[in-house]
Coordinates of C-alpha atoms in Angstrom, one line a residue:
M1 CA 9.1 -17.2 25.0
N2 CA 10.0 -14.0 26.8
G3 CA 7.3 -13.2 29.4
V4 CA 7.5 -9.5 28.4
E5 CA 6.0 -10.1 25.0
E6 CA 3.2 -12.2 26.5
D7 CA 2.5 -9.5 29.1
V8 CA 2.2 -6.9 26.3
L9 CA -0.3 -8.9 24.4
G10 CA -2.2 -9.8 27.6
E11 CA -2.6 -6.1 28.5
L12 CA -3.8 -5.3 25.0
R13 CA -6.3 -8.0 25.1
T14 CA -7.6 -6.8 28.5
T15 CA -8.0 -3.3 27.1
F16 CA -9.7 -4.4 23.9
R17 CA -12.2 -6.7 25.7
S18 CA -13.1 -3.8 28.0
G19 CA -14.7 -2.1 25.0
R20 CA -13.0 1.2 25.6
T21 CA -11.3 1.4 22.2
R22 CA -14.5 0.9 20.2
S23 CA -16.2 4.2 20.7
V24 CA -16.0 7.1 18.2
A25 CA -14.9 9.4 21.1
W26 CA -11.9 7.2 21.9
R27 CA -10.7 7.0 18.3
K28 CA -11.1 10.7 17.8
A29 CA -9.1 11.3 20.9
Q30 CA -6.2 9.1 19.6
L31 CA -6.2 11.0 16.2
Q32 CA -6.2 14.3 18.0
A33 CA -3.3 13.0 20.1
I34 CA -1.3 12.1 17.0
L35 CA -1.8 15.7 15.7
K36 CA -0.7 17.1 19.0
L37 CA 2.4 14.8 19.0
L38 CA 3.4 16.1 15.6
D39 CA 2.8 19.7 16.6
E40 CA 4.8 19.6 19.7
N41 CA 7.7 17.4 18.4
E42 CA 8.0 18.4 14.8
E43 CA 11.5 20.0 15.3
E44 CA 12.8 17.0 17.2
I45 CA 11.5 14.7 14.4
F46 CA 13.2 16.9 11.8
E47 CA 16.5 16.8 13.7
A48 CA 16.3 13.0 14.1
L49 CA 15.7 12.5 10.4
K50 CA 18.6 14.8 9.6
Q51 CA 20.9 12.8 11.8
D52 CA 19.5 9.5 10.4
L53 CA 19.5 10.3 6.7
G54 CA 20.6 13.9 6.2
K55 CA 17.1 14.9 5.2
H56 CA 16.2 18.5 4.7
P57 CA 13.1 19.6 6.8
V58 CA 11.1 20.2 3.6
E59 CA 11.7 16.6 2.5
S60 CA 11.0 15.4 6.0
Y61 CA 7.7 17.3 6.2
R62 CA 6.7 16.3 2.6
D63 CA 7.3 12.6 3.0
E64 CA 7.0 11.9 6.7
V65 CA 5.4 14.5 9.1
G66 CA 3.0 16.1 6.6
V67 CA 1.8 12.7 5.2
V68 CA 0.9 11.5 8.7
R69 CA -0.7 14.9 9.6
K70 CA -2.8 14.9 6.5
S71 CA -4.0 11.3 7.0
A72 CA -4.8 11.9 10.7
T73 CA -6.8 15.0 9.8
N74 CA -8.7 13.2 7.1
A75 CA -9.5 10.3 9.5
L76 CA -10.6 12.6 12.2
R77 CA -13.1 14.2 9.9
C78 CA -14.4 10.9 8.5
V79 CA -14.0 8.2 11.2
E80 CA -17.6 8.6 12.6
K81 CA -19.0 8.1 9.1
W82 CA -16.6 5.1 8.5
M83 CA -17.8 3.5 11.8
A84 CA -21.5 3.8 11.1
P85 CA -23.3 0.6 10.0
Q86 CA -23.8 0.6 6.2
K87 CA -27.3 -0.5 5.0
S88 CA -27.1 -3.3 2.5
V89 CA -29.4 -3.4 -0.5
I90 CA -31.7 -6.4 -0.6
S91 CA -34.3 -7.5 -3.1
S92 CA -38.0 -6.9 -2.5
A93 CA -38.5 -10.6 -2.3
A94 CA -37.2 -10.4 1.3
L95 CA -38.9 -7.3 2.6
T96 CA -38.9 -8.7 6.2
L97 CA -35.1 -8.7 6.3
D98 CA -33.1 -5.8 7.5
P99 CA -29.5 -6.3 6.5
A100 CA -26.5 -4.1 7.3
I101 CA -22.7 -4.3 7.4
G102 CA -21.0 -3.3 10.6
A103 CA -17.3 -2.3 10.8
I104 CA -15.9 -4.1 13.8
S105 CA -12.3 -3.6 14.9
A106 CA -10.1 -6.5 13.7
G107 CA -8.8 -6.8 17.3
N108 CA -5.2 -6.9 18.6
T109 CA -2.9 -5.9 15.8
I110 CA 0.9 -6.0 15.6
V111 CA 2.6 -3.5 13.2
L112 CA 6.1 -4.5 12.3
K113 CA 8.5 -2.0 10.7
P114 CA 12.3 -2.1 10.4
S115 CA 13.7 0.6 12.7
E116 CA 17.2 0.5 11.3
L117 CA 16.0 2.7 8.4
A118 CA 15.7 5.6 10.8
P119 CA 16.9 4.6 14.3
K120 CA 17.0 8.1 15.9
C121 CA 13.6 9.0 14.5
S122 CA 12.2 5.6 15.7
S123 CA 13.6 6.2 19.1
V124 CA 12.0 9.7 19.3
L125 CA 8.6 8.2 18.4
A126 CA 9.0 5.3 20.8
N127 CA 9.6 7.7 23.6
T128 CA 6.8 10.2 22.7
I129 CA 4.0 7.9 21.6
P130 CA 3.3 6.6 25.2
R131 CA 3.0 10.2 26.4
Y132 CA 0.3 11.1 23.9
L133 CA -1.6 8.0 22.9
D134 CA -3.5 5.6 25.2
P135 CA -0.7 3.6 26.8
E136 CA -3.0 0.7 27.7
A137 CA -4.1 0.3 24.1
I138 CA -1.1 1.2 22.0
K139 CA 2.3 -0.3 22.9
V140 CA 5.7 0.4 21.4
V141 CA 8.2 -2.5 21.6
E142 CA 11.7 -1.9 20.4
G143 CA 14.0 -4.8 19.5
G144 CA 15.7 -6.8 16.8
Q145 CA 14.9 -9.9 14.9
D146 CA 14.7 -12.0 18.1
V147 CA 12.0 -9.8 19.6
S148 CA 10.0 -9.8 16.4
E149 CA 10.2 -13.6 16.2
Q150 CA 9.0 -13.9 19.8
L151 CA 6.1 -11.5 19.2
L152 CA 5.1 -13.4 16.0
Q153 CA 4.8 -16.6 18.0
L154 CA 1.8 -15.1 19.8
K155 CA -1.7 -15.2 18.5
W156 CA -2.6 -11.8 17.1
D157 CA -5.8 -10.8 15.4
K158 CA -4.0 -9.0 12.6
I159 CA -0.4 -8.5 11.4
F160 CA 0.8 -5.5 9.4
F161 CA 4.3 -5.5 8.0
T162 CA 6.4 -3.1 5.9
G163 CA 9.7 -4.5 4.6
S164 CA 11.4 -6.8 2.1
P165 CA 9.8 -9.8 0.3
R166 CA 12.3 -12.1 2.1
V167 CA 11.1 -11.1 5.5
G168 CA 7.5 -11.0 4.3
R169 CA 7.6 -14.7 3.6
L170 CA 8.8 -15.3 7.2
I171 CA 5.9 -13.2 8.4
M172 CA 3.4 -15.2 6.3
S173 CA 4.8 -18.4 7.7
A174 CA 4.5 -17.3 11.3
A175 CA 0.9 -16.0 10.6
A176 CA -0.1 -19.4 9.1
K177 CA 0.4 -21.1 12.5
H178 CA -2.6 -19.2 13.9
L179 CA -4.3 -18.4 10.6
T180 CA -3.8 -14.7 11.3
P181 CA -4.7 -12.3 8.4
V182 CA -1.8 -10.2 7.2
T183 CA -1.2 -7.0 5.3
L184 CA 2.3 -6.9 3.6
E185 CA 3.8 -3.8 2.0
L186 CA 6.9 -5.2 0.3
G187 CA 8.0 -2.9 -2.5
G188 CA 10.0 -4.3 -5.4
K189 CA 11.4 -2.9 -8.7
C190 CA 9.0 -0.1 -9.8
P191 CA 9.5 0.6 -13.6
T192 CA 9.0 3.8 -15.5
I193 CA 7.9 3.8 -19.1
L194 CA 9.0 7.0 -21.0
D195 CA 7.3 7.3 -24.3
T196 CA 8.5 9.7 -27.0
L197 CA 7.1 13.2 -26.2
S198 CA 7.2 15.7 -29.1
S199 CA 6.7 18.8 -26.9
S200 CA 9.9 20.2 -25.4
Y201 CA 7.9 21.4 -22.4
D202 CA 6.2 18.0 -21.8
L203 CA 9.6 16.3 -22.0
Q204 CA 11.2 18.7 -19.5
V205 CA 8.3 18.2 -17.0
A206 CA 8.4 14.4 -17.5
V207 CA 12.2 14.1 -16.9
K208 CA 12.0 16.4 -13.9
R209 CA 9.3 14.2 -12.4
I210 CA 11.4 11.1 -13.1
A211 CA 14.3 12.7 -11.3
G212 CA 12.1 13.7 -8.4
G213 CA 10.6 10.2 -8.3
K214 CA 14.1 8.6 -8.2
W215 CA 16.3 10.7 -6.0
G216 CA 13.7 12.9 -4.3
P217 CA 12.3 10.2 -1.9
C218 CA 15.3 9.6 0.4
N219 CA 17.8 9.4 -2.4
G220 CA 16.1 6.3 -3.9
Q221 CA 15.4 4.6 -0.6
A222 CA 11.6 4.4 -0.9
C223 CA 9.5 1.4 -1.8
I224 CA 7.6 3.3 -4.4
G225 CA 10.6 5.2 -5.8
I226 CA 11.5 4.7 -9.5
D227 CA 13.8 1.7 -9.9
Y228 CA 14.6 1.8 -13.6
V229 CA 13.4 3.5 -16.9
L230 CA 12.3 1.9 -20.1
V231 CA 12.7 4.1 -23.2
E232 CA 13.2 3.7 -27.0
T233 CA 16.8 3.5 -28.1
Q234 CA 16.8 6.7 -30.1
F235 CA 15.5 8.6 -27.2
A236 CA 18.0 7.5 -24.6
P237 CA 20.7 10.2 -25.3
V238 CA 18.1 13.0 -24.9
L239 CA 16.9 11.5 -21.6
I240 CA 20.4 11.1 -20.2
E241 CA 21.3 14.7 -21.1
L242 CA 18.2 16.1 -19.5
L243 CA 18.7 14.0 -16.3
E244 CA 22.3 15.2 -16.0
K245 CA 21.2 18.8 -16.1
I246 CA 18.4 18.3 -13.6
I247 CA 20.6 16.4 -11.2
K248 CA 23.1 19.3 -11.2
T249 CA 20.3 21.8 -10.6
F250 CA 18.6 19.8 -7.9
Y251 CA 21.6 18.4 -6.0
G252 CA 24.9 19.8 -7.4
E253 CA 27.7 18.0 -9.1
N254 CA 30.4 17.7 -6.4
L255 CA 30.2 14.6 -4.3
K256 CA 31.5 16.4 -1.2
T257 CA 29.0 19.2 -1.5
L258 CA 25.9 17.5 -2.7
G259 CA 22.8 19.2 -1.2
N260 CA 19.1 18.3 -0.8
L261 CA 20.0 14.7 -1.0
A262 CA 19.7 12.0 1.7
R263 CA 22.6 9.7 2.5
I264 CA 22.4 5.9 2.6
V265 CA 20.7 4.8 5.8
N266 CA 23.5 2.6 7.3
K267 CA 26.7 0.8 6.5
H268 CA 25.0 -2.5 5.5
H269 CA 22.8 -0.8 2.9
F270 CA 25.7 1.4 1.7
D271 CA 27.8 -1.7 1.1
R272 CA 24.9 -3.5 -0.6
V273 CA 24.3 -0.6 -3.1
H274 CA 28.0 0.0 -3.6
N275 CA 28.5 -3.7 -4.4
L276 CA 25.9 -3.4 -7.2
L277 CA 28.4 -1.1 -9.0
K278 CA 31.4 -3.4 -8.5
D279 CA 30.2 -5.9 -11.1
P280 CA 32.6 -5.0 -14.0
K281 CA 29.8 -5.1 -16.6
V282 CA 27.6 -2.9 -14.5
A283 CA 30.4 -0.5 -13.9
A284 CA 31.0 -0.3 -17.6
S285 CA 27.4 0.8 -18.1
V286 CA 27.7 3.9 -15.9
V287 CA 27.2 7.1 -18.0
Y288 CA 26.9 9.6 -15.1
G289 CA 28.0 9.6 -11.5
G290 CA 29.1 6.5 -9.7
S291 CA 31.3 8.2 -7.1
V292 CA 30.9 7.2 -3.4
D293 CA 31.9 8.8 -0.1
E294 CA 32.2 5.8 2.3
E295 CA 33.0 7.8 5.4
N296 CA 29.7 9.8 5.1
M297 CA 27.8 6.9 3.4
V298 CA 26.9 9.0 0.4
I299 CA 26.5 7.7 -3.2
E300 CA 25.9 10.3 -5.8
P301 CA 23.0 10.1 -8.3
T302 CA 24.1 7.6 -10.9
I303 CA 22.8 6.8 -14.3
L304 CA 23.5 3.5 -16.1
L305 CA 22.7 2.6 -19.7
N306 CA 21.7 -1.0 -20.4
P307 CA 23.4 -2.8 -17.5
P308 CA 23.2 -6.6 -17.9
L309 CA 19.6 -7.8 -17.3
D310 CA 20.8 -10.8 -15.3
A311 CA 23.0 -8.6 -13.0
D312 CA 21.9 -8.0 -9.4
I313 CA 21.1 -4.4 -10.2
M314 CA 18.3 -5.6 -12.6
T315 CA 17.0 -8.6 -10.5
E316 CA 17.0 -7.1 -7.0
E317 CA 15.2 -3.9 -5.7
I318 CA 17.9 -1.2 -5.9
F319 CA 16.7 0.9 -3.0
G320 CA 19.3 3.5 -3.6
P321 CA 20.4 6.3 -6.0
L322 CA 21.3 4.1 -9.0
L323 CA 19.1 4.5 -12.1
P324 CA 19.3 2.0 -14.9
I325 CA 18.0 3.0 -18.3
I326 CA 16.9 0.1 -20.5
T327 CA 16.5 0.7 -24.2
L328 CA 13.8 -0.9 -26.4
N329 CA 13.2 -0.9 -30.2
N330 CA 9.6 0.1 -29.6
I331 CA 8.0 1.5 -26.4
E332 CA 5.2 -1.1 -26.5
E333 CA 7.9 -3.7 -25.8
S334 CA 7.9 -2.3 -22.3
I335 CA 4.7 -4.2 -21.4
Q336 CA 6.4 -7.6 -22.2
F337 CA 9.5 -6.5 -20.3
I338 CA 7.5 -5.6 -17.2
N339 CA 5.4 -8.8 -17.4
S340 CA 8.5 -11.0 -17.5
R341 CA 9.4 -9.9 -14.0
P342 CA 7.7 -10.0 -10.5
K343 CA 4.7 -7.7 -10.2
P344 CA 5.8 -4.2 -9.0
L345 CA 4.3 -2.1 -6.3
A346 CA 3.9 0.8 -8.8
I347 CA 4.3 1.4 -12.5
Y348 CA 4.8 4.9 -13.8
A349 CA 4.2 5.7 -17.5
F350 CA 4.8 9.0 -19.2
T351 CA 2.8 9.2 -22.4
K352 CA 0.1 11.1 -24.2
N353 CA -0.8 8.1 -26.3
D354 CA -4.3 6.9 -25.2
S355 CA -3.9 3.6 -26.9
L356 CA -0.6 2.9 -25.1
K357 CA -2.2 3.9 -21.8
E358 CA -5.0 1.5 -22.3
K359 CA -2.6 -1.4 -23.2
I360 CA -0.5 -0.7 -20.1
L361 CA -3.7 -0.6 -17.9
Q362 CA -5.1 -3.8 -19.3
E363 CA -2.0 -5.9 -19.9
T364 CA 0.1 -5.2 -16.8
S365 CA -0.4 -6.0 -13.1
S366 CA 0.9 -3.7 -10.3
G367 CA -0.1 -2.3 -7.0
S368 CA -0.7 1.1 -8.6
L369 CA -0.4 2.7 -12.0
T370 CA 0.3 6.4 -12.4
F371 CA 0.4 8.2 -15.7
N372 CA 2.6 11.3 -16.3
D373 CA 3.9 11.6 -12.7
A374 CA 5.7 9.6 -10.0
M375 CA 4.9 8.8 -6.4
I376 CA 2.0 11.3 -6.3
Q377 CA -0.5 8.5 -5.8
F378 CA 1.0 7.9 -2.3
I379 CA -0.6 11.1 -0.9
C380 CA -4.1 10.5 -2.4
D381 CA -6.2 9.2 0.6
T382 CA -9.0 8.2 -1.7
L383 CA -6.8 5.7 -3.5
P384 CA -5.8 2.3 -2.0
F385 CA -2.1 1.8 -1.5
G386 CA -0.7 -1.7 -1.6
G387 CA 1.0 -4.3 -3.7
V388 CA 0.2 -7.4 -5.7
G389 CA 2.0 -10.7 -5.9
Q390 CA 5.6 -10.3 -4.7
S391 CA 5.2 -6.5 -4.0
G392 CA 2.7 -7.1 -1.2
Y393 CA -0.7 -8.1 -0.1
G394 CA -3.6 -5.9 1.2
R395 CA -4.2 -2.2 0.9
Y396 CA -4.4 0.9 3.1
H397 CA -4.5 4.7 3.2
G398 CA -7.6 6.7 4.1
K399 CA -10.8 4.7 4.3
F400 CA -8.8 1.7 3.1
S401 CA -6.7 1.8 6.2
F402 CA -9.9 1.8 8.3
D403 CA -11.2 -1.2 6.3
T404 CA -7.8 -3.1 6.6
F405 CA -7.9 -2.9 10.4
S406 CA -11.7 -3.7 10.6
H407 CA -13.8 -6.8 10.2
E408 CA -16.9 -6.2 8.1
K409 CA -19.5 -8.1 10.1
A410 CA -22.7 -9.1 8.3
V411 CA -25.7 -8.1 10.5
L412 CA -29.2 -9.2 9.7
H413 CA -32.4 -8.3 11.6
R414 CA -35.5 -10.4 11.0
S415 CA -39.1 -10.0 12.1
L416 CA -41.0 -12.9 13.8
L417 CA -44.3 -11.7 12.2
I418 CA -44.2 -13.5 8.9
E419 CA -43.2 -17.2 8.5
L420 CA -42.9 -19.0 5.1
E421 CA -43.6 -22.7 5.5
S422 CA -42.2 -23.5 2.1
R423 CA -38.7 -23.4 3.6
Y424 CA -39.4 -26.4 5.8
P425 CA -40.2 -30.1 5.1
P426 CA -42.1 -32.2 4.3
W427 CA -41.1 -31.4 0.7
N428 CA -43.5 -31.3 -2.2
N429 CA -43.8 -29.9 -5.8
F430 CA -45.5 -26.7 -4.5
K431 CA -42.5 -25.9 -2.3
L432 CA -40.0 -26.6 -5.1
E433 CA -41.9 -24.3 -7.3
F434 CA -42.0 -21.6 -4.6
V435 CA -38.3 -21.8 -4.1
R436 CA -37.6 -21.6 -7.8
L437 CA -39.8 -18.5 -8.2
A438 CA -38.3 -16.9 -5.2
Y439 CA -34.7 -17.4 -6.4
D440 CA -35.7 -16.1 -9.9
Y441 CA -37.2 -12.9 -8.3
D442 CA -40.5 -13.8 -10.1
Y443 CA -42.8 -11.9 -7.9
L444 CA -45.9 -12.2 -10.1
G445 CA -45.3 -16.0 -10.3
L446 CA -45.1 -16.1 -6.5
I447 CA -48.4 -14.3 -6.0
L448 CA -50.1 -16.5 -8.6
L449 CA -48.7 -19.6 -6.9
L450 CA -49.9 -18.5 -3.4
L451 CA -53.4 -17.7 -4.9
G452 CA -53.6 -21.1 -6.5
L453 CA -53.6 -19.5 -10.0
R454 CA -50.2 -20.6 -11.2
G455 CA -51.4 -23.6 -13.2
I456 CA -54.3 -21.6 -14.7
F457 CA -52.0 -18.8 -15.7
R458 CA -49.7 -21.3 -17.4
T459 CA -52.6 -23.0 -19.3
N460 CA -53.9 -19.6 -20.6
R461 CA -50.4 -18.6 -21.8
R462 CA -50.1 -21.9 -23.7
Q463 CA -53.5 -21.4 -25.3

């Protein structure tokens, strides 16, 4: 074990035990520091994301800077309320009890995120965070797999990880050693169901949102981005035609001059996505795009029609600009198709059919379900964000983030004034009757029992 990692955790424990991080004032100060960091370093972050991914500032603000700013502003406005003890409802049978739920910090938490997805931006944040946030309570440790493994050998109070299911399993294994609670945001293959829409306007809007949900978020490199589309066979040609037009409008049609489109994050992921297209049967299913610029790590938006379901492109998360379209005889078959695969982080369904909406809601399982849009749920602070099954464990965003990094401690205050002897031995029939009535919330029965009238009352009722 490298002593540096142990020193980091030791410093964090000392700070946490001092109690400094528990006050409302300290937490508000950190949130204000985050907002200041974003204000004073926005252009540097934009430039780093441009160098990392070729992102336009609008996309960088929409998906990165603006999301953090909105979340921090919301938390700054609400954190005092979130931290306040919540009174718990209790029956009138226990009027001498005063219960509450107190939100207590979960403790020393490690947040693990792959930095190779945006190395320059990660470097900018690693250098700026210590200048703005409390350096004794918030540490940034940069390193590769070896550093992560060493950190995970330590006893943390909470582990939060964003990445692949493969690494998520390793995180869970490491956490099991110390029984450390974890939150895993893992992604997966997010399907889109496109029902037949009779209105030309509705169809245009739906396909535009599908294109935006596929290629808009970092050219498909987003955990909640659309992975594939399910559609009825007769409707596929119309969908492909509209997607082609929208791609040309949004991004252009020349590989060398594509605009408003991020490039693949690094050579490893470029090769991984490119290899998906090298399968001859997959290549034969390409109906639009498919060109690559290896030097600049660009793959153009690509549409595939019915690639083999057992090919890697349909069994692994694509995390890139390839969009398979899978045709069905009836759109309701989409439910069985989705259920035959690992549970996704998100399902998107475009339909005006209330019956179909209800079937999708009741018969599928996913981290989130969005009707008639894509990815918009991500910016809703009042909705929990997280996966289920292979797509993740736990939830966050808004108040849910506060809850994720808190322990809800049960707190009970009791008066010494009133004592009920029926809770103690020696046992007798009177005490058994008392407990039965108390657990049944039979207040009249309790009063009659204590007054010695319970037997008389029963006799009168029988007569």
